[in-house]
Short mmCIF file of C-alpha atoms in Angstrom, two decimals:
data_model
loop_
_atom_site.label_atom_id
_atom_site.label_comp_id
_atom_site.label_asym_id
_atom_site.label_seq_id
_atom_site.Cartn_x
_atom_site.Cartn_y
_atom_site.Cartn_z
CA UNK A 1 -39.28 57.73 51.95
CA UNK A 2 -42.60 56.04 52.04
CA UNK A 3 -42.72 55.69 48.32
CA UNK A 4 -39.44 54.17 48.37
CA UNK A 5 -40.24 51.93 51.33
CA UNK A 6 -43.40 50.71 49.71
CA UNK A 7 -41.54 49.84 46.41
CA UNK A 8 -39.01 47.79 48.32
CA UNK A 9 -41.65 46.06 50.20
CA UNK A 10 -43.72 45.09 47.07
CA UNK A 11 -40.36 43.84 45.24
CA UNK A 12 -39.61 41.85 48.34
CA UNK A 13 -42.95 40.43 48.74
CA UNK A 14 -42.88 39.43 44.96
CA UNK A 15 -39.90 37.37 45.60
CA UNK A 16 -41.45 35.64 48.80
CA UNK A 17 -39.11 37.72 51.11
CA UNK A 18 -40.54 39.08 54.40
CA UNK A 19 -39.31 42.88 54.70
CA UNK A 20 -40.36 45.21 57.00
CA UNK A 21 -39.47 48.79 56.00
CA UNK A 22 -39.57 51.86 58.52
CA UNK A 23 -39.86 55.68 57.48
CA UNK A 24 -38.75 57.33 60.98
CA UNK A 25 -36.83 60.09 62.70
CA UNK A 26 -33.39 58.11 62.68
CA UNK A 27 -32.22 60.03 65.36
CA UNK A 28 -34.94 59.12 67.45
CA UNK A 29 -35.73 55.55 66.18
CA UNK A 30 -35.52 52.87 68.90
CA UNK A 31 -35.15 49.39 67.21
CA UNK A 32 -37.82 47.06 68.32
CA UNK A 33 -35.59 43.87 68.27
CA UNK A 34 -32.95 42.21 66.84
CA UNK A 35 -32.80 41.58 62.90
CA UNK A 36 -31.11 39.22 60.39
CA UNK A 37 -30.41 42.43 58.17
CA UNK A 38 -30.65 46.36 58.50
CA UNK A 39 -30.17 48.51 55.33
CA UNK A 40 -29.27 52.18 55.92
CA UNK A 41 -29.46 54.13 52.44
CA UNK A 42 -27.83 57.75 52.02
CA UNK A 43 -26.59 58.09 55.53
CA UNK A 44 -23.67 60.33 56.73
CA UNK A 45 -24.81 63.33 54.69
CA UNK A 46 -26.15 65.71 56.99
CA UNK A 47 -24.56 68.70 58.72
CA UNK A 48 -21.19 68.45 60.84
CA UNK A 49 -22.91 68.80 64.09
CA UNK A 50 -25.34 65.86 63.37
CA UNK A 51 -22.31 63.45 62.55
CA UNK A 52 -22.13 62.20 66.15
CA UNK A 53 -25.85 61.27 66.11
CA UNK A 54 -25.38 59.70 62.80
CA UNK A 55 -22.42 57.66 64.09
CA UNK A 56 -24.36 56.75 67.19
CA UNK A 57 -27.08 55.60 65.07
CA UNK A 58 -24.78 53.11 63.30
CA UNK A 59 -23.69 51.95 66.73
CA UNK A 60 -27.05 51.22 67.76
CA UNK A 61 -28.03 49.64 64.67
CA UNK A 62 -24.98 47.20 64.85
CA UNK A 63 -26.12 46.12 68.29
CA UNK A 64 -29.48 44.97 66.74
CA UNK A 65 -28.07 42.45 64.59
CA UNK A 66 -28.83 38.87 65.17
CA UNK A 67 -25.71 36.65 65.20
CA UNK A 68 -24.76 36.24 61.63
CA UNK A 69 -26.79 39.24 60.66
CA UNK A 70 -25.88 41.67 58.19
CA UNK A 71 -25.69 46.01 58.18
CA UNK A 72 -25.92 47.26 54.87
CA UNK A 73 -24.58 50.89 54.72
CA UNK A 74 -24.68 53.02 51.75
CA UNK A 75 -23.27 56.49 51.47
CA UNK A 76 -22.97 58.74 48.38
CA UNK A 77 -19.44 58.73 46.96
CA UNK A 78 -17.95 61.63 48.22
CA UNK A 79 -14.48 62.02 50.09
CA UNK A 80 -16.25 63.47 53.11
CA UNK A 81 -18.86 60.97 53.57
CA UNK A 82 -16.41 57.92 52.57
CA UNK A 83 -13.85 59.27 55.10
CA UNK A 84 -16.57 59.43 57.93
CA UNK A 85 -17.55 55.92 57.03
CA UNK A 86 -14.03 54.84 56.83
CA UNK A 87 -13.28 56.04 60.36
CA UNK A 88 -16.37 54.15 61.77
CA UNK A 89 -15.31 50.92 60.14
CA UNK A 90 -11.74 51.13 61.40
CA UNK A 91 -13.16 51.14 64.99
CA UNK A 92 -15.57 48.12 64.81
CA UNK A 93 -15.05 45.97 67.84
CA UNK A 94 -15.51 42.31 67.84
CA UNK A 95 -17.77 40.73 66.99
CA UNK A 96 -18.35 42.87 64.08
CA UNK A 97 -16.45 42.44 61.07
CA UNK A 98 -16.40 44.49 57.45
CA UNK A 99 -17.14 41.48 55.04
CA UNK A 100 -17.57 43.55 51.81
CA UNK A 101 -17.12 47.17 50.60
CA UNK A 102 -17.25 48.53 47.07
CA UNK A 103 -18.55 51.03 44.90
CA UNK A 104 -22.02 50.39 43.20
CA UNK A 105 -23.97 52.36 40.53
CA UNK A 106 -27.48 53.67 41.32
CA UNK A 107 -29.93 54.73 38.55
CA UNK A 108 -33.10 56.52 39.71
CA UNK A 109 -35.68 56.87 37.12
CA UNK A 110 -39.34 58.27 37.26
CA UNK A 111 -41.30 56.63 34.80
CA UNK A 112 -44.06 59.52 34.73
CA UNK A 113 -41.78 62.56 34.27
CA UNK A 114 -38.82 60.81 32.36
CA UNK A 115 -36.42 62.21 35.05
CA UNK A 116 -33.34 59.82 35.27
CA UNK A 117 -30.40 60.40 37.65
CA UNK A 118 -27.24 58.26 38.01
CA UNK A 119 -24.62 58.33 40.83
CA UNK A 120 -22.42 56.11 42.64
CA UNK A 121 -22.61 54.78 46.33
CA UNK A 122 -19.92 53.57 48.72
CA UNK A 123 -21.42 50.31 50.12
CA UNK A 124 -20.15 48.55 53.28
CA UNK A 125 -21.44 45.30 54.68
CA UNK A 126 -20.94 44.67 58.26
CA UNK A 127 -21.51 41.36 59.87
CA UNK A 128 -22.38 40.44 63.45
CA UNK A 129 -20.26 37.23 64.21
CA UNK A 130 -21.87 36.51 67.51
CA UNK A 131 -23.23 37.88 70.74
CA UNK A 132 -21.27 40.54 72.66
#
């Protein structure tokens, strides 16, 4: 969301980090270059007919990593989404390598309304070791 991207950019700027967030149609997005890091949050949750397009987006994202670059993937902790992610990770070609995978807790809080939600993500971090 635009709000989430703005919050992320503000937090990064406060830490002296150069971060550019993008809100776009993920199926039509054309990466404008190569990156040190790409973060993809809440992926692989669309309808079954969209699965091939989502996986194609992951393939495109990994190709736009600089050597040493990291692709951070976050999926909701469900059997279906984890199985899709595991299948994609199992097919990673060289020069890509899974360097971290674990569960993380996520807490969402809306200060104005007091709304609070907590769930878990499965996080995977893929690194590009060199150029293809």
